[in-house]
């Protein structure tokens, strides 16, 4: 156990929380429910600091978080960078997309280079599903998946669950709908794994062409009729239609048709539960999957999701650094 | 008033300087003359440190300056980054141009994301005139305009005025010429607002197609004859011809013709006042609006402008951080 | 001599090591053998820290290393950034490729801007051979060449020599082969200058079209028959075929033909010395100039080169900062 891992006397957590089970975060599929709960609790403790610009927690002082974004991402990269800074870590962008990879270097050679350079915490986004897993097998660094292909986006899943928990005070027994392009969505996949483990009833909804049938085998319920589903939901997570991911023949007649059938608007909201929670991972296609009035309305927690993303990523980096849950650290 | 805003005893400024009137810097149009003078004096105090690599002023220690450059800029971005570092601030580049904005996210959603992340000081460059104003209305962060469309580039205006003041010891009563593409130039606009407020006589000069006539209403004098104007000027600010901004049919016959009529060269310099100050905001089109011998000559203060840019941006960041004028800060 | 340059009592180096002869590192061609040895020894002292993520040497605390990469480079840029961080320096990327240079600014104007901004240590990569030399003549900053055109890549040369020295305990009298596209390779050029100065016997090998004959005048031996050369070598440095550099008509029939004649594979390795050292500057074209089994084999030190790159660049930045050899610094 690293030096930093000792908890301060008097702040000792319950014994069940004495250690995380690992440092990588590759997906919510392989994360036990107990580990998810530990991360959510760690995030809750960081939340008061997460959006205060001037207060920095010293827990990662002197340590380096390296981000490698082979696929571009504004929100996620900014969020990880800010989270690292607020834990007093240094950050460095490992320029991987621009040069060597385009010179034909394989991901495995990149991994070995990272290893040879002694990098300790690596946050990676990659267009290929499974790339973070592969890296994790070849480096001693703790690997945090910031989104890989259509596989997983575990910190988004965690922050969505965290947001639901903050608002509803529970996950178990809630009926959560995820609406949109489920087939291509790593956000959907991470939400599904996490929510099922914590006992939610998970529905996915969208055009048949965008819903993979095998999801039923996991215990997910499928609907193609948003109007029928919506009144029963406690939470609805409106995915953005990622037109750039949809290759080949069109999977739905038109944007307008999609918005008519699966967009969340004021008319639909009137048939929803009064305390329906409206979520969206951003960035929004206003007027497509969600209308501006609903996105900015009182039942929307879209901006809470952004703020909670910082707290969750602080927790994930804390764990990646090999610290015990709730350890204060920073005393170096 | 924030904790950092208290001035040290014994260093107390005149009572008129006890506070800045705001934290945003959106343009010089809306900045009162007194506020401009305060910023120039704050810059003068930072100047000795601004170009010393090893000395860091602790005034912004532990605080984060976020830069969002939706339009690329070498000089301005480097200058803001260096200015922030020399005040001991952390800097972070908010990657906005590459990803979400191209995914169709609106600027207003970006603003809300910034707000949700708790960012305190935001330096923004944007191709759309008015974008920083819009951001300032939607975020609690202090917004510093690093150039928006053809609207304003207030730190360039301030550093140009600062440079004139250092050399001429006054602004009032000076005759200042701004030569070139006035129509598309945010540099011209910020200079005009600031110089008029401080009492200069401002002339703009260029082909009729590049001079907006309504400038007369502001009290700006217009000339299309550089040879007639030049001998009367105390300061000449040679704008670069931004060919990339000129859309549609050509506004002047050729680069060669432009240089012949409006370029500053040795022949013209012989008809100018002996103490004419030669300025250029950079980057130079050597041989177009200015010849190399003049740009590198003894009456040129072009490199002083670069150095002064650091001092001015340190002052602007000091103000954006909510500190009182001349506050020492850094005692956290 | 700067304050930081005093060595700690008791740690005083031999008097011959009391100073470096300069701060720039432009190429190994102009670096005396004694200076190369000093840098290698400085690197050896930093090596234990170079790949430990958490330990930072305070020697450059409070100082700023500016990187200007006009040509993209993953490995070298990451390595310089990490090296700077591990000496506690701040780093800043001087955005030069994207904006002003494309607006037509000359390199000399960029140099003057850098000078006006008071930058102290500048790491530059540039597509034009000689660009770092030109910058060094126009700025007071210490200039470190991170690769210029087909001229030199001195830190790569130093790290290759460092790696050989670590493994073989000597350079003098070793027979070193450099195989591939010698004509376009700055890596080859820096290796040749450094190795010759330290007394190695240097062979270059490749298709006649890729070997510049004037190398003979420097004392380099030339072979076009890899099979004949290999059994005599102590070290072989397999350059990557940089297809992007080869303009005009093809210089060899095909990649497959190149690999057959000049690729390092298991069959060739069986005819090599048992203790042949296999090197490659990366990134690898696996299956072209080297097969995966050899690249990952026990005689390969390719990943050691990456790790050693950090130690060497720490040494080069130490020297660029104006510190005396082996000075502990950091006591500011």
PDB file of N, CA, C and O in Angstrom, chain A residues 50-56 72-79 81-82 85-86 125 186 240 242 244 282-286 296 303-304 306-307 310, chain B residues 2 4 23 62-64 66 90-96 98-101 103-106 108-109 112-113 116-121 321 332:
ATOM      1  N   UNK A  50     -15.761  20.649  -5.593  1.00  0.00           N
ATOM      2  CA  UNK A  50     -15.541  20.380  -7.015  1.00  0.00           C
ATOM      3  C   UNK A  50     -15.760  21.606  -7.881  1.00  0.00           C
ATOM      4  O   UNK A  50     -15.134  21.757  -8.918  1.00  0.00           O
ATOM      5  N   UNK A  51     -16.666  22.483  -7.487  1.00  0.00           N
ATOM      6  CA  UNK A  51     -16.926  23.635  -8.349  1.00  0.00           C
ATOM      7  C   UNK A  51     -16.510  24.957  -7.703  1.00  0.00           C
ATOM      8  O   UNK A  51     -16.953  26.014  -8.106  1.00  0.00           O
ATOM      9  N   UNK A  52     -15.637  24.854  -6.701  1.00  0.00           N
ATOM     10  CA  UNK A  52     -15.079  26.090  -6.152  1.00  0.00           C
ATOM     11  C   UNK A  52     -13.706  26.312  -6.743  1.00  0.00           C
ATOM     12  O   UNK A  52     -12.794  25.538  -6.521  1.00  0.00           O
ATOM     13  N   UNK A  53     -13.578  27.403  -7.461  1.00  0.00           N
ATOM     14  CA  UNK A  53     -12.374  27.582  -8.235  1.00  0.00           C
ATOM     15  C   UNK A  53     -11.125  27.735  -7.384  1.00  0.00           C
ATOM     16  O   UNK A  53     -10.055  27.314  -7.749  1.00  0.00           O
ATOM     17  N   UNK A  54     -11.261  28.321  -6.227  1.00  0.00           N
ATOM     18  CA  UNK A  54     -10.064  28.706  -5.496  1.00  0.00           C
ATOM     19  C   UNK A  54      -9.587  27.672  -4.500  1.00  0.00           C
ATOM     20  O   UNK A  54      -8.460  27.720  -4.054  1.00  0.00           O
ATOM     21  N   UNK A  55     -10.478  26.778  -4.098  1.00  0.00           N
ATOM     22  CA  UNK A  55     -10.068  25.824  -3.095  1.00  0.00           C
ATOM     23  C   UNK A  55      -9.505  24.590  -3.781  1.00  0.00           C
ATOM     24  O   UNK A  55     -10.163  23.979  -4.609  1.00  0.00           O
ATOM     25  N   UNK A  56      -8.301  24.256  -3.422  1.00  0.00           N
ATOM     26  CA  UNK A  56      -7.728  23.048  -3.992  1.00  0.00           C
ATOM     27  C   UNK A  56      -7.448  22.063  -2.878  1.00  0.00           C
ATOM     28  O   UNK A  56      -6.866  22.407  -1.859  1.00  0.00           O
ATOM     29  N   UNK A  72     -11.434  13.421 -30.146  1.00  0.00           N
ATOM     30  CA  UNK A  72     -11.582  14.700 -29.457  1.00  0.00           C
ATOM     31  C   UNK A  72     -12.818  14.719 -28.579  1.00  0.00           C
ATOM     32  O   UNK A  72     -13.799  14.039 -28.839  1.00  0.00           O
ATOM     33  N   UNK A  73     -12.748  15.485 -27.520  1.00  0.00           N
ATOM     34  CA  UNK A  73     -13.864  15.628 -26.594  1.00  0.00           C
ATOM     35  C   UNK A  73     -13.665  16.896 -25.797  1.00  0.00           C
ATOM     36  O   UNK A  73     -12.686  17.028 -25.074  1.00  0.00           O
ATOM     37  N   UNK A  74     -14.582  17.811 -25.938  1.00  0.00           N
ATOM     38  CA  UNK A  74     -14.478  19.039 -25.159  1.00  0.00           C
ATOM     39  C   UNK A  74     -14.790  18.802 -23.711  1.00  0.00           C
ATOM     40  O   UNK A  74     -13.976  19.024 -22.815  1.00  0.00           O
ATOM     41  N   UNK A  75     -16.010  18.360 -23.455  1.00  0.00           N
ATOM     42  CA  UNK A  75     -16.530  18.339 -22.094  1.00  0.00           C
ATOM     43  C   UNK A  75     -15.766  17.384 -21.201  1.00  0.00           C
ATOM     44  O   UNK A  75     -15.394  17.717 -20.085  1.00  0.00           O
ATOM     45  N   UNK A  76     -15.541  16.187 -21.700  1.00  0.00           N
ATOM     46  CA  UNK A  76     -14.927  15.179 -20.847  1.00  0.00           C
ATOM     47  C   UNK A  76     -13.484  15.552 -20.531  1.00  0.00           C
ATOM     48  O   UNK A  76     -13.020  15.412 -19.401  1.00  0.00           O
ATOM     49  N   UNK A  77     -12.773  16.041 -21.535  1.00  0.00           N
ATOM     50  CA  UNK A  77     -11.380  16.410 -21.303  1.00  0.00           C
ATOM     51  C   UNK A  77     -11.283  17.579 -20.327  1.00  0.00           C
ATOM     52  O   UNK A  77     -10.481  17.562 -19.387  1.00  0.00           O
ATOM     53  N   UNK A  78     -12.096  18.607 -20.536  1.00  0.00           N
ATOM     54  CA  UNK A  78     -12.079  19.739 -19.615  1.00  0.00           C
ATOM     55  C   UNK A  78     -12.428  19.289 -18.204  1.00  0.00           C
ATOM     56  O   UNK A  78     -11.839  19.754 -17.225  1.00  0.00           O
ATOM     57  N   UNK A  79     -13.391  18.396 -18.099  1.00  0.00           N
ATOM     58  CA  UNK A  79     -13.838  17.948 -16.783  1.00  0.00           C
ATOM     59  C   UNK A  79     -12.734  17.178 -16.061  1.00  0.00           C
ATOM     60  O   UNK A  79     -12.471  17.402 -14.878  1.00  0.00           O
ATOM     61  N   UNK A  81      -9.515  17.430 -16.639  1.00  0.00           N
ATOM     62  CA  UNK A  81      -8.433  18.374 -16.329  1.00  0.00           C
ATOM     63  C   UNK A  81      -8.767  19.199 -15.096  1.00  0.00           C
ATOM     64  O   UNK A  81      -7.932  19.367 -14.203  1.00  0.00           O
ATOM     65  N   UNK A  82      -9.981  19.706 -15.040  1.00  0.00           N
ATOM     66  CA  UNK A  82     -10.371  20.499 -13.876  1.00  0.00           C
ATOM     67  C   UNK A  82     -10.374  19.652 -12.614  1.00  0.00           C
ATOM     68  O   UNK A  82      -9.915  20.092 -11.560  1.00  0.00           O
ATOM     69  N   UNK A  85      -6.862  19.206 -11.462  1.00  0.00           N
ATOM     70  CA  UNK A  85      -6.332  20.448 -10.889  1.00  0.00           C
ATOM     71  C   UNK A  85      -6.879  20.696  -9.478  1.00  0.00           C
ATOM     72  O   UNK A  85      -6.171  21.192  -8.608  1.00  0.00           O
ATOM     73  N   UNK A  86      -8.151  20.382  -9.287  1.00  0.00           N
ATOM     74  CA  UNK A  86      -8.763  20.655  -7.977  1.00  0.00           C
ATOM     75  C   UNK A  86      -8.291  19.684  -6.909  1.00  0.00           C
ATOM     76  O   UNK A  86      -8.515  19.903  -5.734  1.00  0.00           O
ATOM     77  N   UNK A 125      -9.158   8.438 -23.977  1.00  0.00           N
ATOM     78  CA  UNK A 125     -10.321   8.307 -24.860  1.00  0.00           C
ATOM     79  C   UNK A 125      -9.817   7.778 -26.189  1.00  0.00           C
ATOM     80  O   UNK A 125      -8.782   8.214 -26.703  1.00  0.00           O
ATOM     81  N   UNK A 186     -21.970   4.558 -25.940  1.00  0.00           N
ATOM     82  CA  UNK A 186     -21.232   4.076 -24.785  1.00  0.00           C
ATOM     83  C   UNK A 186     -21.821   4.643 -23.489  1.00  0.00           C
ATOM     84  O   UNK A 186     -21.694   4.037 -22.439  1.00  0.00           O
ATOM     85  N   UNK A 240     -28.009  12.174 -27.056  1.00  0.00           N
ATOM     86  CA  UNK A 240     -27.961  12.959 -28.287  1.00  0.00           C
ATOM     87  C   UNK A 240     -27.852  12.025 -29.490  1.00  0.00           C
ATOM     88  O   UNK A 240     -27.219  10.964 -29.426  1.00  0.00           O
ATOM     89  N   UNK A 242     -26.154  10.998 -32.422  1.00  0.00           N
ATOM     90  CA  UNK A 242     -24.793  11.236 -32.901  1.00  0.00           C
ATOM     91  C   UNK A 242     -24.724  10.920 -34.383  1.00  0.00           C
ATOM     92  O   UNK A 242     -24.311   9.847 -34.789  1.00  0.00           O
ATOM     93  N   UNK A 244     -22.812  11.713 -36.547  1.00  0.00           N
ATOM     94  CA  UNK A 244     -21.494  11.379 -37.078  1.00  0.00           C
ATOM     95  C   UNK A 244     -21.156   9.899 -36.883  1.00  0.00           C
ATOM     96  O   UNK A 244     -20.228   9.378 -37.501  1.00  0.00           O
ATOM     97  N   UNK A 282     -25.187  15.775 -22.856  1.00  0.00           N
ATOM     98  CA  UNK A 282     -24.562  16.885 -23.571  1.00  0.00           C
ATOM     99  C   UNK A 282     -23.552  16.381 -24.584  1.00  0.00           C
ATOM    100  O   UNK A 282     -23.102  15.247 -24.494  1.00  0.00           O
ATOM    101  N   UNK A 283     -23.151  17.171 -25.556  1.00  0.00           N
ATOM    102  CA  UNK A 283     -23.793  18.437 -25.908  1.00  0.00           C
ATOM    103  C   UNK A 283     -25.172  18.234 -26.525  1.00  0.00           C
ATOM    104  O   UNK A 283     -25.423  17.201 -27.155  1.00  0.00           O
ATOM    105  N   UNK A 284     -26.039  19.196 -26.328  1.00  0.00           N
ATOM    106  CA  UNK A 284     -27.422  19.111 -26.779  1.00  0.00           C
ATOM    107  C   UNK A 284     -27.566  19.380 -28.272  1.00  0.00           C
ATOM    108  O   UNK A 284     -26.895  20.263 -28.800  1.00  0.00           O
ATOM    109  N   UNK A 285     -28.422  18.607 -28.930  1.00  0.00           N
ATOM    110  CA  UNK A 285     -28.985  19.043 -30.211  1.00  0.00           C
ATOM    111  C   UNK A 285     -30.337  19.663 -29.890  1.00  0.00           C
ATOM    112  O   UNK A 285     -31.363  18.960 -29.911  1.00  0.00           O
ATOM    113  N   UNK A 286     -30.362  20.926 -29.562  1.00  0.00           N
ATOM    114  CA  UNK A 286     -31.631  21.561 -29.186  1.00  0.00           C
ATOM    115  C   UNK A 286     -32.626  21.466 -30.337  1.00  0.00           C
ATOM    116  O   UNK A 286     -32.290  21.785 -31.468  1.00  0.00           O
ATOM    117  N   UNK A 296     -33.986  23.516 -20.489  1.00  0.00           N
ATOM    118  CA  UNK A 296     -33.718  24.586 -19.530  1.00  0.00           C
ATOM    119  C   UNK A 296     -34.781  24.637 -18.429  1.00  0.00           C
ATOM    120  O   UNK A 296     -34.761  25.542 -17.594  1.00  0.00           O
ATOM    121  N   UNK A 303     -27.355  20.625 -16.084  1.00  0.00           N
ATOM    122  CA  UNK A 303     -26.168  21.334 -15.602  1.00  0.00           C
ATOM    123  C   UNK A 303     -25.641  20.743 -14.292  1.00  0.00           C
ATOM    124  O   UNK A 303     -24.438  20.801 -14.032  1.00  0.00           O
ATOM    125  N   UNK A 304     -26.545  20.144 -13.503  1.00  0.00           N
ATOM    126  CA  UNK A 304     -26.055  19.407 -12.331  1.00  0.00           C
ATOM    127  C   UNK A 304     -25.158  18.253 -12.775  1.00  0.00           C
ATOM    128  O   UNK A 304     -24.175  17.938 -12.105  1.00  0.00           O
ATOM    129  N   UNK A 306     -23.162  18.233 -15.259  1.00  0.00           N
ATOM    130  CA  UNK A 306     -21.831  18.779 -15.545  1.00  0.00           C
ATOM    131  C   UNK A 306     -21.047  18.992 -14.251  1.00  0.00           C
ATOM    132  O   UNK A 306     -19.890  18.581 -14.126  1.00  0.00           O
ATOM    133  N   UNK A 307     -21.702  19.626 -13.269  1.00  0.00           N
ATOM    134  CA  UNK A 307     -21.030  19.887 -11.997  1.00  0.00           C
ATOM    135  C   UNK A 307     -20.682  18.574 -11.304  1.00  0.00           C
ATOM    136  O   UNK A 307     -19.564  18.397 -10.788  1.00  0.00           O
ATOM    137  N   UNK A 310     -17.452  16.687 -12.255  1.00  0.00           N
ATOM    138  CA  UNK A 310     -16.186  17.038 -11.609  1.00  0.00           C
ATOM    139  C   UNK A 310     -15.985  16.221 -10.335  1.00  0.00           C
ATOM    140  O   UNK A 310     -14.908  15.661 -10.103  1.00  0.00           O
TER     141      UNK A 310
ATOM    142  N   UNK B   2     -13.829  40.510  -1.998  1.00  0.00           N
ATOM    143  CA  UNK B   2     -13.129  39.278  -1.644  1.00  0.00           C
ATOM    144  C   UNK B   2     -11.953  39.560  -0.722  1.00  0.00           C
ATOM    145  O   UNK B   2     -11.378  40.650  -0.722  1.00  0.00           O
ATOM    146  N   UNK B   4      -8.909  38.734  -0.889  1.00  0.00           N
ATOM    147  CA  UNK B   4      -7.651  39.149  -1.498  1.00  0.00           C
ATOM    148  C   UNK B   4      -7.640  40.634  -1.830  1.00  0.00           C
ATOM    149  O   UNK B   4      -6.619  41.196  -2.198  1.00  0.00           O
ATOM    150  N   UNK B  23     -15.290  43.364 -13.268  1.00  0.00           N
ATOM    151  CA  UNK B  23     -14.268  42.351 -13.494  1.00  0.00           C
ATOM    152  C   UNK B  23     -14.177  41.939 -14.958  1.00  0.00           C
ATOM    153  O   UNK B  23     -13.124  41.543 -15.424  1.00  0.00           O
ATOM    154  N   UNK B  62      -2.749  29.759  -6.797  1.00  0.00           N
ATOM    155  CA  UNK B  62      -3.862  28.885  -6.459  1.00  0.00           C
ATOM    156  C   UNK B  62      -5.129  29.158  -7.244  1.00  0.00           C
ATOM    157  O   UNK B  62      -6.144  28.509  -7.044  1.00  0.00           O
ATOM    158  N   UNK B  63      -5.080  30.119  -8.164  1.00  0.00           N
ATOM    159  CA  UNK B  63      -6.283  30.424  -8.952  1.00  0.00           C
ATOM    160  C   UNK B  63      -6.077  29.989 -10.394  1.00  0.00           C
ATOM    161  O   UNK B  63      -4.958  29.815 -10.849  1.00  0.00           O
ATOM    162  N   UNK B  64      -7.197  29.808 -11.073  1.00  0.00           N
ATOM    163  CA  UNK B  64      -7.142  29.208 -12.398  1.00  0.00           C
ATOM    164  C   UNK B  64      -7.673  30.171 -13.450  1.00  0.00           C
ATOM    165  O   UNK B  64      -8.785  30.683 -13.330  1.00  0.00           O
ATOM    166  N   UNK B  66      -8.801  30.250 -17.252  1.00  0.00           N
ATOM    167  CA  UNK B  66      -9.179  29.353 -18.341  1.00  0.00           C
ATOM    168  C   UNK B  66      -9.238  30.143 -19.642  1.00  0.00           C
ATOM    169  O   UNK B  66      -9.881  31.190 -19.712  1.00  0.00           O
ATOM    170  N   UNK B  90      -2.621  29.171 -12.237  1.00  0.00           N
ATOM    171  CA  UNK B  90      -2.674  28.031 -13.142  1.00  0.00           C
ATOM    172  C   UNK B  90      -3.405  28.454 -14.403  1.00  0.00           C
ATOM    173  O   UNK B  90      -4.232  29.357 -14.374  1.00  0.00           O
ATOM    174  N   UNK B  91      -3.091  27.796 -15.505  1.00  0.00           N
ATOM    175  CA  UNK B  91      -3.844  28.068 -16.728  1.00  0.00           C
ATOM    176  C   UNK B  91      -4.379  26.766 -17.273  1.00  0.00           C
ATOM    177  O   UNK B  91      -3.784  25.705 -17.077  1.00  0.00           O
ATOM    178  N   UNK B  92      -5.517  26.846 -17.907  1.00  0.00           N
ATOM    179  CA  UNK B  92      -6.071  25.660 -18.550  1.00  0.00           C
ATOM    180  C   UNK B  92      -6.724  26.087 -19.840  1.00  0.00           C
ATOM    181  O   UNK B  92      -7.439  27.079 -19.889  1.00  0.00           O
ATOM    182  N   UNK B  93      -6.448  25.325 -20.875  1.00  0.00           N
ATOM    183  CA  UNK B  93      -7.071  25.606 -22.154  1.00  0.00           C
ATOM    184  C   UNK B  93      -8.391  24.861 -22.223  1.00  0.00           C
ATOM    185  O   UNK B  93      -8.422  23.633 -22.110  1.00  0.00           O
ATOM    186  N   UNK B  94      -9.462  25.615 -22.338  1.00  0.00           N
ATOM    187  CA  UNK B  94     -10.779  25.010 -22.468  1.00  0.00           C
ATOM    188  C   UNK B  94     -10.981  24.697 -23.945  1.00  0.00           C
ATOM    189  O   UNK B  94     -11.161  25.592 -24.766  1.00  0.00           O
ATOM    190  N   UNK B  95     -10.904  23.425 -24.271  1.00  0.00           N
ATOM    191  CA  UNK B  95     -10.950  23.023 -25.674  1.00  0.00           C
ATOM    192  C   UNK B  95     -12.353  23.215 -26.204  1.00  0.00           C
ATOM    193  O   UNK B  95     -13.232  22.404 -25.952  1.00  0.00           O
ATOM    194  N   UNK B  96     -12.574  24.290 -26.892  1.00  0.00           N
ATOM    195  CA  UNK B  96     -13.931  24.610 -27.319  1.00  0.00           C
ATOM    196  C   UNK B  96     -14.095  24.569 -28.818  1.00  0.00           C
ATOM    197  O   UNK B  96     -15.172  24.331 -29.330  1.00  0.00           O
ATOM    198  N   UNK B  98     -12.667  22.561 -31.003  1.00  0.00           N
ATOM    199  CA  UNK B  98     -12.437  21.324 -31.725  1.00  0.00           C
ATOM    200  C   UNK B  98     -13.627  20.395 -31.710  1.00  0.00           C
ATOM    201  O   UNK B  98     -13.880  19.679 -32.658  1.00  0.00           O
ATOM    202  N   UNK B  99     -14.382  20.421 -30.630  1.00  0.00           N
ATOM    203  CA  UNK B  99     -15.276  19.291 -30.480  1.00  0.00           C
ATOM    204  C   UNK B  99     -16.738  19.692 -30.341  1.00  0.00           C
ATOM    205  O   UNK B  99     -17.493  19.699 -31.308  1.00  0.00           O
ATOM    206  N   UNK B 100     -17.155  20.051 -29.123  1.00  0.00           N
ATOM    207  CA  UNK B 100     -18.589  20.242 -28.902  1.00  0.00           C
ATOM    208  C   UNK B 100     -19.182  21.294 -29.821  1.00  0.00           C
ATOM    209  O   UNK B 100     -20.281  21.124 -30.345  1.00  0.00           O
ATOM    210  N   UNK B 101     -18.443  22.402 -30.013  1.00  0.00           N
ATOM    211  CA  UNK B 101     -19.004  23.437 -30.870  1.00  0.00           C
ATOM    212  C   UNK B 101     -19.207  22.906 -32.281  1.00  0.00           C
ATOM    213  O   UNK B 101     -20.177  23.239 -32.943  1.00  0.00           O
ATOM    214  N   UNK B 103     -19.918  19.886 -32.873  1.00  0.00           N
ATOM    215  CA  UNK B 103     -21.040  18.958 -32.776  1.00  0.00           C
ATOM    216  C   UNK B 103     -22.368  19.709 -32.740  1.00  0.00           C
ATOM    217  O   UNK B 103     -23.408  19.112 -32.554  1.00  0.00           O
ATOM    218  N   UNK B 104     -22.333  21.013 -32.855  1.00  0.00           N
ATOM    219  CA  UNK B 104     -23.573  21.768 -32.940  1.00  0.00           C
ATOM    220  C   UNK B 104     -24.006  22.377 -31.625  1.00  0.00           C
ATOM    221  O   UNK B 104     -25.098  22.921 -31.525  1.00  0.00           O
ATOM    222  N   UNK B 105     -23.160  22.268 -30.597  1.00  0.00           N
ATOM    223  CA  UNK B 105     -23.523  22.883 -29.332  1.00  0.00           C
ATOM    224  C   UNK B 105     -23.547  24.389 -29.501  1.00  0.00           C
ATOM    225  O   UNK B 105     -22.693  24.966 -30.149  1.00  0.00           O
ATOM    226  N   UNK B 106     -24.523  25.035 -28.914  1.00  0.00           N
ATOM    227  CA  UNK B 106     -24.579  26.481 -29.027  1.00  0.00           C
ATOM    228  C   UNK B 106     -23.629  27.100 -28.020  1.00  0.00           C
ATOM    229  O   UNK B 106     -23.256  26.494 -27.019  1.00  0.00           O
ATOM    230  N   UNK B 108     -24.324  29.289 -25.996  1.00  0.00           N
ATOM    231  CA  UNK B 108     -25.009  29.451 -24.720  1.00  0.00           C
ATOM    232  C   UNK B 108     -24.896  28.164 -23.888  1.00  0.00           C
ATOM    233  O   UNK B 108     -24.757  28.217 -22.661  1.00  0.00           O
ATOM    234  N   UNK B 109     -24.912  27.031 -24.544  1.00  0.00           N
ATOM    235  CA  UNK B 109     -24.721  25.780 -23.800  1.00  0.00           C
ATOM    236  C   UNK B 109     -23.285  25.680 -23.289  1.00  0.00           C
ATOM    237  O   UNK B 109     -23.049  25.198 -22.188  1.00  0.00           O
ATOM    238  N   UNK B 112     -23.101  27.769 -20.218  1.00  0.00           N
ATOM    239  CA  UNK B 112     -23.713  27.116 -19.053  1.00  0.00           C
ATOM    240  C   UNK B 112     -22.818  26.017 -18.505  1.00  0.00           C
ATOM    241  O   UNK B 112     -22.761  25.787 -17.295  1.00  0.00           O
ATOM    242  N   UNK B 113     -22.127  25.322 -19.412  1.00  0.00           N
ATOM    243  CA  UNK B 113     -21.189  24.298 -18.968  1.00  0.00           C
ATOM    244  C   UNK B 113     -20.058  24.919 -18.165  1.00  0.00           C
ATOM    245  O   UNK B 113     -19.674  24.421 -17.103  1.00  0.00           O
ATOM    246  N   UNK B 116     -21.368  25.765 -14.826  1.00  0.00           N
ATOM    247  CA  UNK B 116     -21.576  24.593 -13.971  1.00  0.00           C
ATOM    248  C   UNK B 116     -20.254  24.053 -13.439  1.00  0.00           C
ATOM    249  O   UNK B 116     -20.199  23.423 -12.391  1.00  0.00           O
ATOM    250  N   UNK B 117     -19.178  24.300 -14.171  1.00  0.00           N
ATOM    251  CA  UNK B 117     -17.869  23.802 -13.746  1.00  0.00           C
ATOM    252  C   UNK B 117     -17.180  24.746 -12.761  1.00  0.00           C
ATOM    253  O   UNK B 117     -16.091  24.458 -12.276  1.00  0.00           O
ATOM    254  N   UNK B 118     -17.794  25.886 -12.503  1.00  0.00           N
ATOM    255  CA  UNK B 118     -17.251  26.777 -11.485  1.00  0.00           C
ATOM    256  C   UNK B 118     -15.996  27.507 -11.913  1.00  0.00           C
ATOM    257  O   UNK B 118     -15.132  27.807 -11.095  1.00  0.00           O
ATOM    258  N   UNK B 119     -15.885  27.806 -13.196  1.00  0.00           N
ATOM    259  CA  UNK B 119     -14.702  28.530 -13.669  1.00  0.00           C
ATOM    260  C   UNK B 119     -14.816  29.995 -13.271  1.00  0.00           C
ATOM    261  O   UNK B 119     -15.885  30.589 -13.341  1.00  0.00           O
ATOM    262  N   UNK B 120     -13.692  30.593 -12.850  1.00  0.00           N
ATOM    263  CA  UNK B 120     -13.728  31.927 -12.259  1.00  0.00           C
ATOM    264  C   UNK B 120     -13.274  33.021 -13.217  1.00  0.00           C
ATOM    265  O   UNK B 120     -13.809  34.124 -13.220  1.00  0.00           O
ATOM    266  N   UNK B 121     -12.258  32.732 -14.019  1.00  0.00           N
ATOM    267  CA  UNK B 121     -11.732  33.726 -14.959  1.00  0.00           C
ATOM    268  C   UNK B 121     -11.642  33.073 -16.330  1.00  0.00           C
ATOM    269  O   UNK B 121     -10.962  32.061 -16.499  1.00  0.00           O
ATOM    270  N   UNK B 321      -9.674  38.993 -11.461  1.00  0.00           N
ATOM    271  CA  UNK B 321      -9.689  38.157 -10.259  1.00  0.00           C
ATOM    272  C   UNK B 321     -10.408  38.842  -9.110  1.00  0.00           C
ATOM    273  O   UNK B 321     -10.555  38.255  -8.035  1.00  0.00           O
ATOM    274  N   UNK B 332      -2.517  34.036   0.627  1.00  0.00           N
ATOM    275  CA  UNK B 332      -3.457  32.998   1.089  1.00  0.00           C
ATOM    276  C   UNK B 332      -2.728  31.815   1.706  1.00  0.00           C
ATOM    277  O   UNK B 332      -1.550  31.612   1.491  1.00  0.00           O
TER     278      UNK B 332
END
